Amino acid sequence: MSISKRPSHSGKLPSSHVSWRAFRLLLKAATMSIAMLSGSALADFCESDIALIDSNFSGGNLGVCEFTTPTSVSFTITPEDAPPINPSAWYSFRLSPKKNEALQLSLTFVDGHARYWPKVSTDGTTWQRLDDSQVSISEDRSILTITLERRSDPLFISAQELLVNDDYEQWMRSLAAHPEVGSRTLGRSIQGRPIQALITEQKPEVVYLFGRQHPPEITGGLAMQSFVDELFGDSDLANEFRARFMLVLVPLINPDGVDAGHWRHNMGGRDLNRDWGPFTQPEIQSIKRLIDEIDEAGIAPKLMLDFHSTQRSRFYTQMPEDFDEEIDFARDWLDRARLRMSDFDFLYDPRKPSGQENTKNYFYSTYHIPAITYEIGDEVDRGDISRTSPIFAQEMMRVMLKRE
């Protein structure tokens, strides 16, 4: 199946987006003019005689930071664009001590709140939740304070663990080694990063899986990886499923936002999960071209899953009465999964169709198929994600194979 070339993109941004970016640039200029004196900076680093703090890595974002005393650091965390924007306040930075001193970090969130409990890592790869005794959050959740003990080695501090473009590239490369899988570059993001798809052999029916439209939603990304790994396993169930259904996976839809440590948007100032209809952004346009080609080949969509994160695990589905089928696919799937993991908390959350231009509504309104937003809670134990995602995948395959 051929992929057409990416159409040219003007790079023009909405006026509100430009004005907000202009404000941030002015803030940066004003801040940098006194950085040598105050130890503060926007976007990259701040330092004192005690420590260097930087965000110079993929996924890094520290907003404005300033050493207010030799051992106290103030951060102002702002979204990439002016509100309205989802208040998923992301931060990720690296602390490199110069002296063995305890530090207090105070993060103030503008147009957001302390949604995520901080995670720490010494190498940027292995993460753990920061101990409760080291974290306090203001009553209105606008300020998060972290107390760090004396240390001599660098420490990454992040809203969530990092799951960035290089991680996806490595994972997708391993999947592409499967004999049934092909890797395609569908197009390019605004900053020129590839929008990669994994596509299995052509069949009369296709299942779509999407991920990371929203950069901070790490648990959805982790769930998708474990879920997909099960689909490509060598079990009789997985082999039978792939023998019937073509699979199309686009696991990293917003690579620019992930790299920049955005709260929500791509570099066009757009929530990509509100662009399924307008198709104004190159990331979504590239996927739409592939979908159109699959439609033109006469391949019938049968299911769409879009992986995300939220405060509590839930599955946003259509209403049972939205389908003519006797058995509600979503309820059947989730009930079967719940029987196998009764200790895992999640909600079956059917919703009436709305005018919101998201993936779920687009696939349901266009194809009248189950189109489900698969949400995993922000603070769900990562071991539970690894344990339960394969079960969700297995029961999805079983229910899909029963359908005509």
XYZ file of C-alpha atoms in Angstrom:
404
model
C 0.000 0.000 0.000
C 1.626 3.211 -1.142
C 1.885 6.310 1.027
C 1.523 9.688 -0.644
C 4.001 12.452 0.086
C 3.314 14.901 2.875
C 1.621 18.105 1.682
C 3.462 21.330 2.302
C 2.744 23.026 5.624
C 2.795 26.781 5.912
C 3.967 26.762 9.519
C 1.509 29.554 10.353
C 0.091 29.427 13.847
C -3.180 30.767 15.261
C -2.939 34.351 16.436
C -3.651 33.361 20.050
C -0.849 30.821 19.851
C 1.542 33.417 18.432
C 0.698 35.948 21.146
C 1.221 33.417 23.939
C 4.519 32.299 22.421
C 5.510 35.954 22.063
C 4.756 36.485 25.747
C 6.937 33.523 26.678
C 9.780 34.840 24.508
C 9.523 38.245 26.173
C 9.546 36.522 29.548
C 12.640 34.607 28.514
C 14.393 37.771 27.334
C 13.574 39.605 30.547
C 14.647 36.667 32.664
C 17.882 36.023 30.794
C 18.895 39.667 31.176
C 19.272 39.105 34.911
C 20.187 35.420 34.835
C 23.859 36.015 35.606
C 22.890 37.870 38.765
C 19.914 35.910 40.021
C 20.681 32.370 38.888
C 17.358 32.098 37.082
C 16.513 31.117 33.511
C 13.689 29.969 31.279
C 13.560 26.635 29.482
C 17.124 25.314 29.859
C 18.879 25.733 33.216
C 19.557 27.649 36.396
C 22.510 27.268 38.721
C 24.240 28.432 41.856
C 27.343 27.448 43.792
C 25.303 24.560 45.203
C 23.835 22.893 42.096
C 23.068 23.068 38.399
C 19.482 22.378 37.321
C 18.769 21.784 33.647
C 16.161 20.380 31.273
C 18.495 19.830 28.342
C 17.198 16.385 27.387
C 14.241 14.936 25.510
C 11.074 15.520 27.530
C 12.739 18.124 29.730
C 10.821 21.233 30.816
C 11.538 23.283 33.927
C 9.729 26.514 33.057
C 11.429 29.364 34.930
C 13.736 28.403 37.782
C 15.571 30.611 40.243
C 17.736 30.014 43.303
C 16.029 32.222 45.875
C 18.577 31.202 48.531
C 21.688 29.039 48.166
C 19.613 25.949 49.020
C 16.114 26.952 47.862
C 14.918 26.835 44.261
C 11.690 28.309 42.900
C 10.140 27.018 39.667
C 7.288 28.599 37.730
C 5.700 25.955 35.520
C 3.598 27.327 32.654
C 1.797 25.625 29.764
C 3.156 25.849 26.240
C 0.097 27.819 25.095
C -2.464 30.145 26.602
C -5.596 28.646 28.168
C -7.866 26.954 27.506
C -5.484 24.040 27.871
C -5.766 20.812 29.825
C -4.047 21.386 33.200
C -1.690 18.407 32.910
C 1.231 20.357 34.342
C 4.405 18.642 33.137
C 7.873 19.239 34.500
C 11.086 17.276 34.101
C 14.567 18.421 35.055
C 17.964 17.162 36.180
C 19.669 18.280 39.376
C 23.485 18.057 39.353
C 24.941 18.880 42.795
C 28.129 20.899 43.096
C 28.170 20.701 46.883
C 26.717 18.089 49.174
C 23.799 20.151 50.485
C 20.109 19.516 51.137
C 17.777 21.439 48.826
C 14.179 22.611 48.854
C 12.397 22.905 45.505
C 9.142 24.841 45.175
C 7.111 24.380 41.975
C 4.310 26.872 41.300
C 1.878 25.905 38.542
C 0.320 28.607 36.366
C -2.989 27.603 34.721
C -2.516 24.126 36.163
C -2.030 22.171 39.359
C 0.050 19.373 40.850
C -1.607 16.564 38.895
C 1.363 14.182 39.077
C 3.258 12.855 42.072
C 6.967 13.443 41.370
C 9.130 10.561 40.160
C 12.926 10.399 40.480
C 15.735 8.579 38.715
C 19.515 8.550 38.910
C 19.941 7.502 35.270
C 16.793 8.682 33.444
C 15.770 5.068 32.873
C 14.850 3.449 36.191
C 12.293 5.474 38.126
C 10.595 5.453 41.492
C 7.934 7.493 43.197
C 9.378 10.131 45.501
C 8.762 9.290 49.146
C 5.723 10.923 50.747
C 7.902 12.491 53.447
C 9.745 14.521 50.801
C 6.673 16.042 49.123
C 4.039 18.529 50.212
C 1.246 20.020 48.113
C -0.700 23.181 48.890
C -4.405 22.884 49.596
C -5.324 24.318 46.195
C -2.658 22.114 44.544
C -1.008 25.119 42.894
C 2.322 24.653 44.710
C 4.336 21.460 45.092
C 7.333 21.448 47.436
C 10.090 18.837 47.309
C 12.710 18.384 50.027
C 15.877 16.639 48.895
C 18.458 15.192 51.240
C 22.173 15.749 50.764
C 23.492 13.998 47.687
C 26.495 14.112 45.392
C 25.186 12.354 42.277
C 22.770 13.769 39.648
C 19.049 13.182 40.035
C 16.239 13.428 37.477
C 12.965 14.788 38.889
C 9.897 14.483 36.703
C 6.120 14.604 36.801
C 6.189 11.104 35.336
C 8.960 8.833 34.160
C 10.359 9.640 30.733
C 9.025 7.692 27.757
C 10.442 9.638 24.834
C 11.030 9.385 21.108
C 14.169 7.235 21.352
C 12.284 4.738 23.530
C 9.539 4.465 20.935
C 12.031 4.109 18.113
C 13.730 1.192 19.860
C 10.422 -0.511 20.700
C 8.980 -0.044 17.223
C 12.177 -1.340 15.654
C 11.816 -4.550 17.658
C 8.188 -4.919 16.538
C 9.115 -4.238 12.917
C 11.412 -7.275 13.053
C 8.266 -9.438 13.232
C 7.797 -11.157 9.854
C 4.210 -9.895 9.504
C 4.969 -6.243 10.267
C 6.019 -3.380 8.029
C 7.167 0.038 9.208
C 6.037 3.156 7.325
C 6.821 6.836 7.661
C 3.434 8.468 7.110
C 4.646 12.051 7.174
C 6.480 14.534 9.335
C 5.611 16.599 12.376
C 5.892 20.376 12.318
C 9.504 20.083 13.475
C 10.237 17.361 10.949
C 10.088 14.256 13.129
C 8.716 11.137 11.444
C 5.172 9.951 12.137
C 5.742 6.208 12.137
C 3.171 3.467 11.645
C 3.443 -0.278 12.017
C 1.196 -2.133 9.592
C 0.586 -5.859 9.297
C -0.298 -7.834 6.197
C -3.413 -6.765 4.328
C -6.651 -8.458 5.418
C -10.333 -7.681 4.715
C -10.727 -6.134 8.199
C -8.534 -3.666 10.080
C -8.041 -2.668 13.728
C -6.497 0.737 14.511
C -4.455 1.551 17.628
C -3.176 5.059 18.443
C -1.112 6.607 21.232
C 0.631 9.657 22.711
C -1.486 12.386 21.217
C -0.975 14.076 24.601
C 2.674 14.230 25.738
C 2.365 13.799 29.551
C 0.167 10.702 29.346
C 2.851 8.168 30.153
C 0.686 5.438 31.650
C -1.347 5.232 28.456
C 1.890 4.808 26.525
C 3.087 2.053 28.855
C -0.267 0.282 28.594
C -0.189 0.462 24.805
C 3.259 -1.104 24.657
C 2.285 -4.059 26.850
C -1.040 -4.415 25.020
C 0.598 -4.419 21.583
C 3.338 -6.814 22.667
C 0.585 -9.304 23.478
C -1.008 -8.858 20.048
C 2.309 -9.740 18.418
C 3.027 -12.707 20.652
C 3.229 -16.283 19.424
C 0.154 -17.597 21.248
C -2.537 -19.444 19.309
C -4.913 -16.590 20.144
C -2.606 -13.863 18.818
C -1.800 -15.837 15.676
C -5.496 -16.399 14.969
C -6.239 -12.720 15.574
C -3.530 -11.518 13.190
C -4.628 -14.074 10.608
C -8.039 -12.405 10.482
C -7.333 -8.717 11.162
C -4.917 -6.245 9.646
C -3.378 -4.062 12.371
C -2.416 -0.400 12.018
C -0.494 1.143 14.920
C 0.611 4.749 15.302
C 2.022 4.761 18.852
C 3.634 8.232 18.886
C 1.418 10.825 17.227
C 2.901 13.907 18.915
C 6.700 13.467 18.863
C 7.382 17.217 18.992
C 5.253 17.708 22.094
C 6.858 14.714 23.795
C 10.360 16.000 23.063
C 9.551 19.539 24.254
C 7.857 18.445 27.479
C 4.491 19.926 26.534
C 1.379 19.679 28.673
C -0.983 18.941 25.795
C -0.305 20.422 22.370
C 1.844 19.915 19.315
C 4.062 22.698 17.965
C 1.076 24.143 16.137
C -0.621 25.015 19.418
C -3.240 22.328 18.813
C -4.642 19.502 20.910
C -4.202 16.738 18.335
C -7.112 14.815 19.813
C -9.342 17.723 18.796
C -8.156 17.732 15.168
C -9.982 14.626 13.936
C -12.344 16.383 11.553
C -10.604 19.650 10.771
C -7.354 17.764 9.989
C -5.320 20.967 10.172
C -2.131 19.528 11.659
C 0.474 17.558 9.681
C 0.615 14.783 12.264
C -3.104 14.003 11.918
C -3.141 14.709 8.188
C -0.498 12.033 7.663
C -2.587 9.443 9.507
C -5.723 10.471 7.628
C -3.987 9.820 4.305
C -3.203 6.274 5.401
C -6.784 5.728 6.585
C -8.077 6.962 3.226
C -5.806 4.547 1.374
C -7.021 1.659 3.486
C -10.623 2.688 2.797
C -9.910 2.856 -0.930
C -8.492 -0.667 -0.784
C -11.881 -1.878 0.484
C -10.597 -2.875 3.930
C -13.287 -2.531 6.602
C -12.448 -0.878 9.958
C -13.735 -2.963 12.865
C -12.261 -1.375 16.009
C -10.278 1.681 17.115
C -8.443 1.990 20.435
C -6.818 5.281 21.454
C -4.514 5.074 24.508
C -4.458 7.928 27.032
C -4.048 8.703 30.745
C -6.291 10.351 33.300
C -6.765 10.436 37.069
C -8.577 7.074 37.225
C -8.474 4.210 34.749
C -11.547 4.177 32.531
C -12.723 3.230 29.070
C -14.759 5.830 27.213
C -17.069 3.937 24.866
C -20.239 4.418 22.882
C -23.630 3.726 24.447
C -24.864 0.137 24.061
C -27.875 1.371 22.071
C -25.565 3.036 19.529
C -25.081 -0.353 17.850
C -27.524 -2.793 16.307
C -25.595 -5.805 17.572
C -27.118 -8.005 20.235
C -23.880 -8.057 22.257
C -22.233 -4.795 23.333
C -18.590 -5.256 22.333
C -17.137 -2.892 24.937
C -19.121 -4.254 27.870
C -18.445 -7.851 26.851
C -14.722 -7.156 26.484
C -14.353 -5.282 29.760
C -16.541 -7.694 31.742
C -14.416 -10.605 30.574
C -11.247 -8.761 31.540
C -12.642 -7.803 34.950
C -13.362 -11.441 35.782
C -9.660 -12.179 35.393
C -8.382 -9.217 37.429
C -11.017 -8.222 39.952
C -8.382 -6.350 41.973
C -7.719 -3.835 39.178
C -9.842 -0.696 39.441
C -11.261 0.668 36.183
C -14.522 2.110 34.894
C -16.641 1.211 31.891
C -17.771 4.707 30.920
C -20.168 4.809 27.940
C -20.914 8.271 26.560
C -23.381 9.599 24.026
C -21.811 10.873 20.795
C -20.735 14.505 21.028
C -19.444 17.140 18.665
C -15.929 16.957 20.087
C -13.507 16.336 17.228
C -11.550 13.518 18.819
C -10.431 10.118 17.568
C -13.252 8.267 19.286
C -16.013 10.391 17.783
C -14.419 10.466 14.344
C -14.165 6.689 14.006
C -17.632 6.062 15.403
C -19.359 8.701 13.252
C -17.447 7.722 10.108
C -17.508 3.924 10.365
C -20.089 3.138 13.065
C -17.626 0.822 14.823
C -16.566 0.511 18.461
C -14.159 3.407 19.003
C -12.783 3.467 22.519
C -10.564 5.802 24.509
C -8.423 3.540 26.691
C -7.423 5.599 29.749
C -5.035 4.458 32.486
C -4.762 6.293 35.808
C -1.766 8.562 36.278
C -0.552 6.847 39.429
C -1.473 3.244 38.658
C 1.319 0.936 39.772
C 3.521 0.249 36.771
C 3.622 -3.433 37.643
C -0.172 -3.486 37.471
C -0.027 -1.920 34.008
C 2.357 -4.650 32.839
C 0.151 -7.309 34.429
C -3.255 -6.142 33.230
C -2.586 -4.797 29.727
C -1.942 -8.275 28.246
C -5.215 -9.462 29.791
C -7.111 -6.595 28.178
C -5.428 -7.504 24.886
C -6.296 -11.194 25.180
C -9.948 -10.563 25.948
C -10.209 -7.981 23.169
C -8.899 -10.565 20.704
C -11.317 -13.221 21.944
C -14.345 -10.952 21.633
C -13.283 -9.637 18.222
C -12.814 -13.168 16.894
C -16.378 -14.036 17.953
C -17.834 -11.183 15.889
C -19.087 -11.720 12.367
